[in-house]
XYZ file of N, CA and C in Angstrom:
612
model
N 4.802 -9.061 -11.760
C 3.684 -8.139 -11.910
C 2.988 -8.304 -13.248
N 1.734 -7.949 -13.279
C 1.063 -7.761 -14.592
C 0.320 -6.497 -14.572
N 0.195 -5.730 -15.737
C -0.498 -4.419 -15.859
C -1.536 -4.735 -16.871
N -2.748 -4.560 -16.431
C -3.940 -4.800 -17.343
C -4.715 -3.488 -17.510
N -5.132 -3.355 -18.724
C -6.166 -2.199 -18.992
C -7.415 -2.402 -18.315
N -8.041 -1.280 -17.873
C -9.320 -1.334 -17.333
C -10.228 -0.257 -17.756
N -10.645 -0.497 -19.025
C -11.335 0.665 -19.565
C -10.438 1.582 -20.332
N -10.952 2.692 -20.754
C -10.215 3.672 -21.573
C -9.141 4.494 -20.873
N -9.309 4.739 -19.524
C -8.316 5.597 -18.782
C -7.910 4.960 -17.563
N -7.941 3.666 -17.372
C -7.492 3.071 -16.106
C -6.568 1.844 -16.316
N -5.816 1.585 -15.295
C -4.959 0.506 -15.369
C -5.033 -0.336 -14.034
N -4.913 -1.633 -14.108
C -4.906 -2.503 -12.933
C -3.492 -3.222 -12.785
N -2.847 -2.823 -11.601
C -1.546 -3.427 -11.534
C -1.661 -4.642 -10.512
N -1.357 -5.822 -11.052
C -1.576 -7.052 -10.305
C -0.047 -7.469 -9.632
N 0.018 -7.755 -8.386
C 1.249 -7.867 -7.670
C 1.148 -9.248 -6.911
N 2.365 -9.767 -6.448
C 2.460 -11.001 -5.897
C 2.248 -11.159 -4.420
N 2.256 -10.113 -3.624
C 1.983 -10.280 -2.236
C 1.453 -8.933 -1.669
N 0.966 -9.027 -0.316
C 0.487 -7.866 0.316
C 1.608 -6.742 0.452
N 2.852 -7.212 0.881
C 3.963 -6.361 1.029
C 4.259 -5.668 -0.202
N 4.310 -6.337 -1.318
C 4.569 -5.775 -2.666
C 3.513 -4.760 -3.015
N 2.239 -5.077 -2.758
C 1.165 -4.284 -3.186
C 1.219 -2.952 -2.314
N 1.533 -3.035 -1.070
C 1.615 -1.898 -0.103
C 2.825 -0.940 -0.681
N 3.887 -1.550 -1.000
C 4.932 -0.723 -1.480
C 4.724 -0.044 -2.902
N 4.071 -0.788 -3.700
C 3.600 -0.089 -5.037
C 2.568 1.036 -4.851
N 1.687 0.801 -3.881
C 0.665 1.852 -3.636
C 1.380 2.995 -3.171
N 2.285 2.944 -2.132
C 3.039 4.111 -1.641
C 3.892 4.746 -2.707
N 4.512 4.026 -3.647
C 5.360 4.588 -4.739
C 4.450 5.265 -5.736
N 3.276 4.800 -5.965
C 2.481 5.494 -6.954
C 1.860 6.720 -6.314
N 1.602 6.758 -5.093
C 1.150 8.028 -4.428
C 2.252 9.055 -4.430
N 3.501 8.508 -4.091
C 4.647 9.580 -4.138
C 4.898 10.092 -5.576
N 4.763 9.305 -6.583
C 4.979 9.824 -7.972
C 3.886 10.630 -8.536
N 2.606 10.304 -8.046
C 1.471 11.231 -8.327
C 1.738 12.583 -7.739
N 2.011 12.619 -6.380
C 2.262 13.917 -5.764
C 3.449 14.640 -6.299
N 4.453 13.969 -6.995
C 5.540 14.651 -7.507
C 5.218 15.049 -8.993
N 4.008 14.847 -9.459
C 3.627 15.279 -10.775
C 3.966 14.246 -11.803
N 4.441 13.033 -11.523
C 4.887 12.210 -12.536
C 3.876 11.208 -13.230
N 2.540 11.355 -12.735
C 1.499 10.415 -13.290
C 0.495 11.178 -13.967
N 0.659 12.455 -14.403
C -0.220 13.143 -15.320
C -1.553 13.373 -14.593
N -2.593 12.937 -15.213
C -3.975 13.164 -14.585
C -4.502 12.036 -13.733
N -3.710 11.269 -13.238
C -4.270 10.124 -12.519
C -4.918 10.726 -11.268
N -6.234 10.417 -11.118
C -7.077 10.964 -10.108
C -7.057 10.020 -8.846
N -7.411 8.707 -9.103
C -7.570 7.698 -8.045
C -6.555 6.664 -8.083
N -6.007 6.273 -6.918
C -5.039 5.188 -6.763
C -5.628 4.348 -5.651
N -6.192 3.139 -6.026
C -6.995 2.360 -4.960
C -6.262 1.022 -4.789
N -5.836 0.742 -3.690
C -5.136 -0.605 -3.464
C -6.170 -1.629 -2.996
N -5.930 -2.779 -3.265
C -6.668 -3.910 -2.685
C -5.804 -5.001 -2.323
N -6.171 -6.236 -2.154
C -5.349 -7.262 -1.475
C -4.026 -7.503 -2.334
N -4.150 -7.616 -3.635
C -2.984 -7.904 -4.466
C -3.010 -7.044 -5.733
N -3.802 -5.919 -5.774
C -3.894 -5.135 -6.869
C -3.823 -3.706 -6.580
N -3.444 -2.680 -7.406
C -3.614 -1.352 -7.355
C -4.251 -0.774 -8.534
N -5.370 -0.095 -8.434
C -5.992 0.461 -9.595
C -5.631 1.966 -9.689
N -5.365 2.329 -11.048
C -5.100 3.790 -11.278
C -6.049 4.231 -12.198
N -6.827 5.287 -11.870
C -7.864 5.781 -12.714
C -7.578 7.183 -13.221
N -7.930 7.577 -14.372
C -7.633 8.897 -14.896
C -6.287 8.979 -15.592
N -5.864 7.778 -16.052
C -4.482 7.706 -16.714
C -4.626 8.431 -18.238
N -3.708 9.361 -18.402
C -3.836 10.135 -19.735
C -3.375 9.194 -20.890
N -2.305 8.443 -20.560
C -1.732 7.661 -21.642
C -1.494 6.119 -21.080
N -2.618 5.308 -21.083
C -2.514 4.040 -20.524
C -1.502 3.099 -21.148
N -1.456 3.214 -22.329
C -0.429 2.265 -23.058
C 0.979 2.596 -22.655
N 1.277 3.944 -22.600
C 2.671 4.309 -22.329
C 2.987 4.066 -20.892
N 1.986 4.465 -20.003
C 2.405 4.083 -18.573
C 2.474 2.503 -18.276
N 1.654 1.782 -18.897
C 1.681 0.329 -18.817
C 3.034 -0.252 -19.239
N 3.578 0.468 -20.279
C 4.930 -0.089 -20.684
C 6.099 0.286 -19.699
N 5.896 1.411 -19.079
C 6.871 1.855 -18.108
C 6.800 1.172 -16.848
N 5.789 0.840 -16.245
C 5.668 0.405 -14.884
C 6.543 -0.787 -14.643
N 6.602 -1.901 -15.441
C 7.486 -2.925 -15.111
C 8.945 -2.591 -14.870
N 9.414 -1.453 -15.466
C 10.743 -1.063 -15.227
C 11.054 -0.251 -14.000
N 10.027 0.005 -13.246
C 10.267 0.834 -11.987
C 10.981 -0.014 -11.024
N 11.800 0.635 -10.124
C 12.383 -0.049 -9.022
C 11.662 0.513 -7.837
N 10.813 -0.323 -7.091
C 10.019 0.140 -5.992
C 10.565 -0.411 -4.655
N 11.077 0.401 -3.785
C 11.627 -0.010 -2.493
C 10.609 -0.595 -1.643
N 10.962 -1.587 -0.831
C 10.091 -2.125 0.199
C 9.818 -0.973 1.312
N 8.644 -0.978 1.903
C 8.327 -0.089 2.854
C 9.094 -0.334 4.069
N 9.625 0.808 4.715
C 10.269 0.601 6.126
C 9.181 0.645 7.166
N 9.520 0.057 8.318
C 8.490 -0.058 9.404
C 8.027 1.352 9.826
N 8.873 2.379 9.687
C 8.455 3.766 10.033
C 7.685 4.526 9.143
N 7.540 3.994 7.957
C 6.805 4.722 6.842
C 5.326 4.842 7.098
N 4.858 6.064 6.914
C 3.433 6.225 6.937
C 3.003 6.815 8.457
N 1.967 7.454 8.409
C 1.349 8.143 9.705
C 1.069 7.050 10.716
N 1.065 7.384 12.051
C 0.787 6.384 13.021
C -0.459 6.707 13.724
N -1.330 5.790 13.912
C -2.500 5.976 14.746
C -2.539 5.042 15.843
N -2.718 5.508 17.131
C -2.870 4.598 18.285
C -4.382 4.458 18.619
N -4.680 3.159 18.814
C -6.129 2.796 19.105
C -6.133 2.101 20.414
N -6.959 2.666 21.388
C -7.120 2.067 22.706
C -7.980 0.893 22.514
N -7.565 -0.289 23.182
C -8.412 -1.568 23.096
C -8.543 -2.278 24.390
N -9.764 -2.753 24.692
C -10.013 -3.707 25.806
C -9.979 -5.058 25.219
N -9.036 -6.050 25.795
C -9.035 -7.343 25.150
C -10.145 -8.201 25.777
N -11.356 -8.005 25.559
C -12.471 -8.722 26.097
C -13.337 -9.361 25.043
N -12.837 -9.683 23.882
C -13.515 -10.286 22.855
C -13.830 -11.736 23.201
N -15.066 -12.297 22.689
C -15.380 -13.620 22.964
C -14.502 -14.726 22.418
N -13.645 -14.380 21.467
C -12.799 -15.320 20.939
C -11.303 -15.231 21.388
N -11.069 -14.368 22.414
C -9.660 -14.122 22.751
C -9.070 -15.383 23.367
N -9.845 -16.196 24.105
C -9.233 -17.417 24.681
C -8.868 -18.397 23.574
N -9.729 -18.526 22.563
C -9.529 -19.561 21.463
C -8.196 -18.959 20.715
N -8.047 -17.621 20.462
C -6.916 -17.139 19.736
C -5.649 -17.378 20.548
N -5.840 -17.268 21.991
C -4.717 -17.451 22.819
C -4.242 -18.866 22.670
N -5.169 -19.813 22.692
C -4.844 -21.235 22.652
C -4.117 -21.500 21.356
N -4.551 -20.880 20.274
C -3.913 -21.142 19.030
C -2.435 -20.554 18.931
N -2.362 -19.543 19.692
C -0.881 -18.980 19.689
C -0.144 -19.560 20.850
N -0.627 -20.398 21.612
C 0.123 -20.861 22.746
C 0.446 -20.048 23.804
N -0.401 -19.021 24.032
C -0.238 -18.099 25.188
C -1.489 -18.049 26.036
N -1.411 -17.218 27.221
C -2.824 -17.041 27.921
C -3.297 -15.775 27.324
N -4.579 -15.483 27.586
C -5.299 -14.206 27.060
C -4.429 -12.998 27.129
N -3.668 -12.854 28.281
C -2.912 -11.653 28.285
C -1.735 -11.682 27.337
N -1.373 -12.833 26.888
C -0.305 -12.818 25.881
C -0.865 -12.367 24.595
N -2.065 -12.502 24.228
C -2.738 -11.962 22.978
C -2.601 -10.327 23.047
N -2.923 -9.798 24.215
C -2.693 -8.332 24.321
C -1.146 -7.867 24.052
N -0.329 -8.725 24.642
C 1.043 -8.360 24.518
C 1.488 -8.506 23.037
N 1.107 -9.513 22.371
C 1.520 -9.831 20.930
C 0.929 -8.742 20.001
N -0.309 -8.406 20.172
C -1.100 -7.455 19.448
C -0.465 -6.083 19.682
N -0.274 -5.771 20.868
C 0.258 -4.431 21.355
C 1.750 -4.311 20.786
N 2.457 -5.194 20.624
C 3.915 -5.054 20.141
C 3.881 -5.107 18.712
N 2.806 -5.336 18.022
C 2.816 -5.310 16.508
C 2.449 -3.952 15.973
N 3.280 -3.520 14.942
C 2.860 -2.408 14.203
C 2.232 -2.830 12.888
N 0.775 -2.667 12.838
C -0.001 -3.075 11.827
C 0.112 -1.913 10.772
N -0.258 -2.237 9.553
C -0.444 -1.263 8.491
C -1.789 -1.368 7.672
N -2.329 -0.317 7.339
C -3.670 -0.468 6.617
C -3.297 -0.754 5.179
N -3.650 -1.923 4.611
C -3.358 -2.311 3.386
C -4.222 -1.822 2.302
N -5.554 -1.914 2.677
C -6.595 -1.360 1.757
C -7.933 -1.256 2.665
N -8.819 -0.673 2.099
C -10.265 -0.468 2.811
C -11.335 -1.165 2.031
N -12.441 -1.495 2.740
C -13.556 -2.073 1.968
C -14.475 -2.593 3.121
N -15.556 -3.464 2.559
C -16.501 -4.240 3.367
C -17.377 -3.229 3.817
N -17.123 -2.106 4.541
C -17.975 -1.084 5.139
C -17.233 0.114 5.214
N -17.809 1.331 5.174
C -17.116 2.648 5.365
C -16.282 2.529 6.684
N -15.063 2.871 6.525
C -14.133 3.009 7.683
C -13.429 1.618 8.062
N -13.700 0.495 7.429
C -13.104 -0.801 7.681
C -11.888 -0.929 6.850
N -10.694 -1.141 7.618
C -9.474 -1.216 7.049
C -8.923 -2.587 7.247
N -8.308 -3.233 6.168
C -7.660 -4.496 6.268
C -6.162 -4.236 6.619
N -5.936 -4.725 7.951
C -4.533 -4.407 8.461
C -3.571 -5.617 8.441
N -2.412 -5.448 7.788
C -1.456 -6.433 7.845
C -0.359 -6.164 8.894
N 0.321 -7.269 9.180
C 1.552 -7.091 10.207
C 1.689 -8.246 11.012
N 0.742 -9.016 11.278
C 0.980 -10.287 12.075
C 1.841 -11.243 11.268
N 2.896 -11.899 11.834
C 3.649 -12.893 11.053
C 2.714 -14.129 10.743
N 3.114 -14.892 9.809
C 2.300 -15.919 9.258
C 1.981 -16.901 10.297
N 2.800 -17.203 11.253
C 2.529 -18.197 12.269
C 1.428 -17.821 13.219
N 1.070 -16.590 13.281
C 0.004 -16.070 13.957
C -1.339 -15.871 13.326
N -1.376 -16.232 11.982
C -2.607 -16.085 11.322
C -3.546 -17.065 11.810
N -4.874 -16.611 11.960
C -6.030 -17.434 12.443
C -7.011 -17.557 11.476
N -7.703 -18.659 11.409
C -8.849 -18.900 10.399
C -10.154 -18.055 10.855
N -10.994 -17.925 9.974
C -12.152 -17.260 10.165
C -12.998 -18.402 11.060
N -14.122 -17.976 11.720
C -14.955 -18.820 12.427
C -15.731 -19.678 11.499
N -15.920 -20.914 11.978
C -16.626 -21.897 11.127
C -18.148 -21.409 10.762
N -18.526 -20.833 11.786
C -19.930 -20.262 11.651
C -19.868 -18.756 11.955
N -20.162 -17.930 11.007
C -20.192 -16.562 11.224
C -21.296 -15.963 12.215
N -20.951 -15.040 12.872
C -21.953 -14.354 13.726
C -22.923 -13.587 12.950
N -24.240 -13.510 13.294
C -25.201 -12.611 12.519
C -24.911 -11.150 12.925
N -24.399 -10.800 14.001
C -24.187 -9.495 14.475
C -22.920 -9.300 15.231
N -22.146 -8.597 14.680
C -20.791 -8.213 15.495
C -20.838 -6.805 15.983
N -20.611 -6.533 17.271
C -20.737 -5.177 17.750
C -19.812 -4.170 17.045
N -20.170 -3.031 16.941
C -19.308 -1.961 16.445
C -18.149 -1.756 17.360
N -16.954 -1.541 16.882
C -15.767 -1.410 17.672
C -15.038 -2.662 18.027
N -15.403 -3.806 17.418
C -14.777 -5.002 17.743
C -13.494 -5.165 16.881
N -12.481 -5.518 17.779
C -11.096 -5.842 17.194
C -11.151 -7.329 16.695
N -10.775 -7.665 15.467
C -10.902 -8.936 15.007
C -9.828 -9.298 14.148
N -9.609 -10.747 14.016
C -8.573 -11.323 13.271
C -9.054 -12.243 12.258
N -8.463 -12.420 11.097
C -8.866 -13.428 10.160
C -7.869 -13.602 9.238
N -7.226 -14.918 9.010
C -6.214 -14.998 7.966
C -5.087 -14.168 8.287
N -4.565 -13.379 7.309
C -3.390 -12.533 7.541
C -3.779 -11.090 8.003
N -5.123 -10.902 8.194
C -5.552 -9.597 8.450
C -6.077 -9.368 9.935
N -6.025 -8.133 10.312
C -6.701 -7.654 11.565
C -7.600 -6.503 11.035
N -8.703 -6.244 11.888
C -9.494 -5.235 11.428
C -10.420 -4.787 12.598
N -11.058 -3.631 12.579
C -12.074 -3.147 13.541
C -13.362 -2.871 12.837
N -14.523 -3.470 13.243
C -15.615 -3.296 12.704
C -16.190 -1.839 13.020
N -16.314 -1.027 12.106
C -16.874 0.378 12.314
C -18.253 0.470 12.674
N -19.026 -0.528 12.406
C -20.386 -0.562 12.828
C -20.921 -2.030 13.089
N -22.096 -2.171 13.713
C -22.473 -3.572 13.821
C -22.897 -4.061 12.414
N -22.422 -5.328 12.342
C -22.752 -6.025 11.064
C -22.479 -7.574 11.235
N -22.890 -8.477 10.274
C -22.565 -9.910 10.345
C -21.031 -9.970 10.157
N -20.472 -11.046 10.706
C -19.092 -11.246 10.513
C -18.486 -12.537 10.900
N -17.362 -12.968 10.352
C -16.850 -14.318 10.761
C -15.452 -14.273 11.161
N -15.018 -13.039 11.519
C -13.614 -13.028 12.044
C -13.654 -13.338 13.569
N -12.465 -13.611 14.069
C -12.252 -13.971 15.433
C -12.123 -12.589 16.285
N -13.062 -12.454 17.282
C -13.183 -11.144 18.059
C -12.290 -11.300 19.249
N -11.331 -10.346 19.365
C -10.456 -10.426 20.518
C -10.527 -9.215 21.389
N -11.077 -8.085 21.014
C -11.270 -6.972 21.806
C -12.359 -5.967 21.259
N -12.416 -4.840 22.005
C -13.344 -3.768 21.630
C -12.618 -2.328 21.830
N -13.054 -1.455 21.028
C -12.551 -0.029 21.193
C -13.613 0.912 21.043
N -13.354 2.024 21.678
C -14.488 3.158 21.457
C -13.943 4.111 20.434
N -12.943 3.792 19.774
C -12.441 4.759 18.637
C -13.507 4.862 17.565
N -13.682 5.879 17.078
C -14.592 6.238 15.919
C -13.837 5.911 14.631
N -14.249 4.838 13.887
C -13.609 4.531 12.789
C -14.125 5.254 11.483
N -15.322 5.820 11.496
C -15.817 6.585 10.458
C -16.586 7.644 10.854
N -16.265 8.941 10.429
C -16.943 10.160 10.788
C -17.104 10.954 9.540
N -18.198 11.169 8.945
C -18.273 11.875 7.710
C -17.912 13.358 7.809
N -17.823 13.829 9.041
C -17.598 15.298 9.339
C -16.074 15.495 9.574
N -15.329 14.360 9.620
C -13.825 14.361 9.750
C -13.107 14.320 8.438
N -11.966 14.965 8.267
C -11.132 14.834 7.084
C -9.777 14.150 7.410
N -9.484 12.974 6.853
C -10.432 12.200 6.058
C -11.613 11.493 6.910
N -12.672 11.054 6.560
C -13.711 10.568 7.336
C -13.233 9.225 8.027
N -12.376 8.483 7.355
C -11.981 7.153 7.791
C -10.683 7.338 8.765
N -10.774 6.732 9.951
C -9.491 6.818 10.723
C -8.400 5.969 10.218
N -8.756 4.854 9.503
C -7.866 4.047 8.868
C -7.818 4.329 7.368
N -6.692 4.824 6.811
C -6.566 5.029 5.398
C -5.320 4.189 4.915
N -5.306 3.653 3.631
C -4.188 2.761 3.181
C -2.824 3.492 3.418
N -1.860 2.640 3.963
C -0.588 3.216 4.340
C -0.468 3.621 5.786
N -1.481 3.908 6.528
C -1.392 4.261 7.820
C -0.965 3.169 8.776
N -0.034 3.409 9.618
C 0.436 2.474 10.579
C -0.431 2.500 11.929
N -0.794 1.328 12.542
C -1.758 1.299 13.483
C -1.121 0.512 14.653
N -1.157 1.125 15.898
C -0.801 0.395 17.130
C -2.062 0.217 18.028
N -2.316 -1.040 18.609
C -3.379 -1.315 19.476
C -2.882 -1.196 20.812
N -3.294 -0.222 21.737
C -2.859 -0.077 23.052
C -3.885 -0.459 24.039
N -3.451 -1.430 24.912
C -4.401 -1.972 25.830
C -4.900 -0.924 26.968
N -6.221 -0.905 27.150
C -6.740 0.125 27.998
C -7.579 -0.697 28.954
N -7.744 -0.342 30.323
C -8.551 -1.086 31.275
C -10.018 -0.977 30.780
């Protein structure tokens, strides 16, 4: 890991993998809630980094972080959200062929996988979900679509995600859901927040 200064009151922790980043994010939240991080206001995960903002003593914390022992996340750690999905995406047959199963097999594999929201971005409510083993990772489409319908369940590389609103996109679309990913009147507004576990349940 590397710990970098990011301005006068922030640190950027660089890590080696998504799993390590998710574990560090959870540990930093735990220590902040326990009052061990002083005035840290924001803890923001990304693909391989965690940003801490509002650090009272950046030099001191940067010196301590490498000595922490951070346990790996267990499968049951974090709240669980179940999302109903129809496996009717236009790319489900292509994904099935890549996985060596029929389209119903895609629903079984995805339904048996416990995903975890690693970080959010791209659009309000969009979460980057990890959990698929490496041999099931699929590439982005060679030609992105100019418009992906809201509620599309999609795969790309090591990630799964659900488009919270219509937008351009190059991920492989395998299904659709009516779940509301972003609601500014809800607390929190995003259904997917970092650390949340997600199951996709097939619905007719």
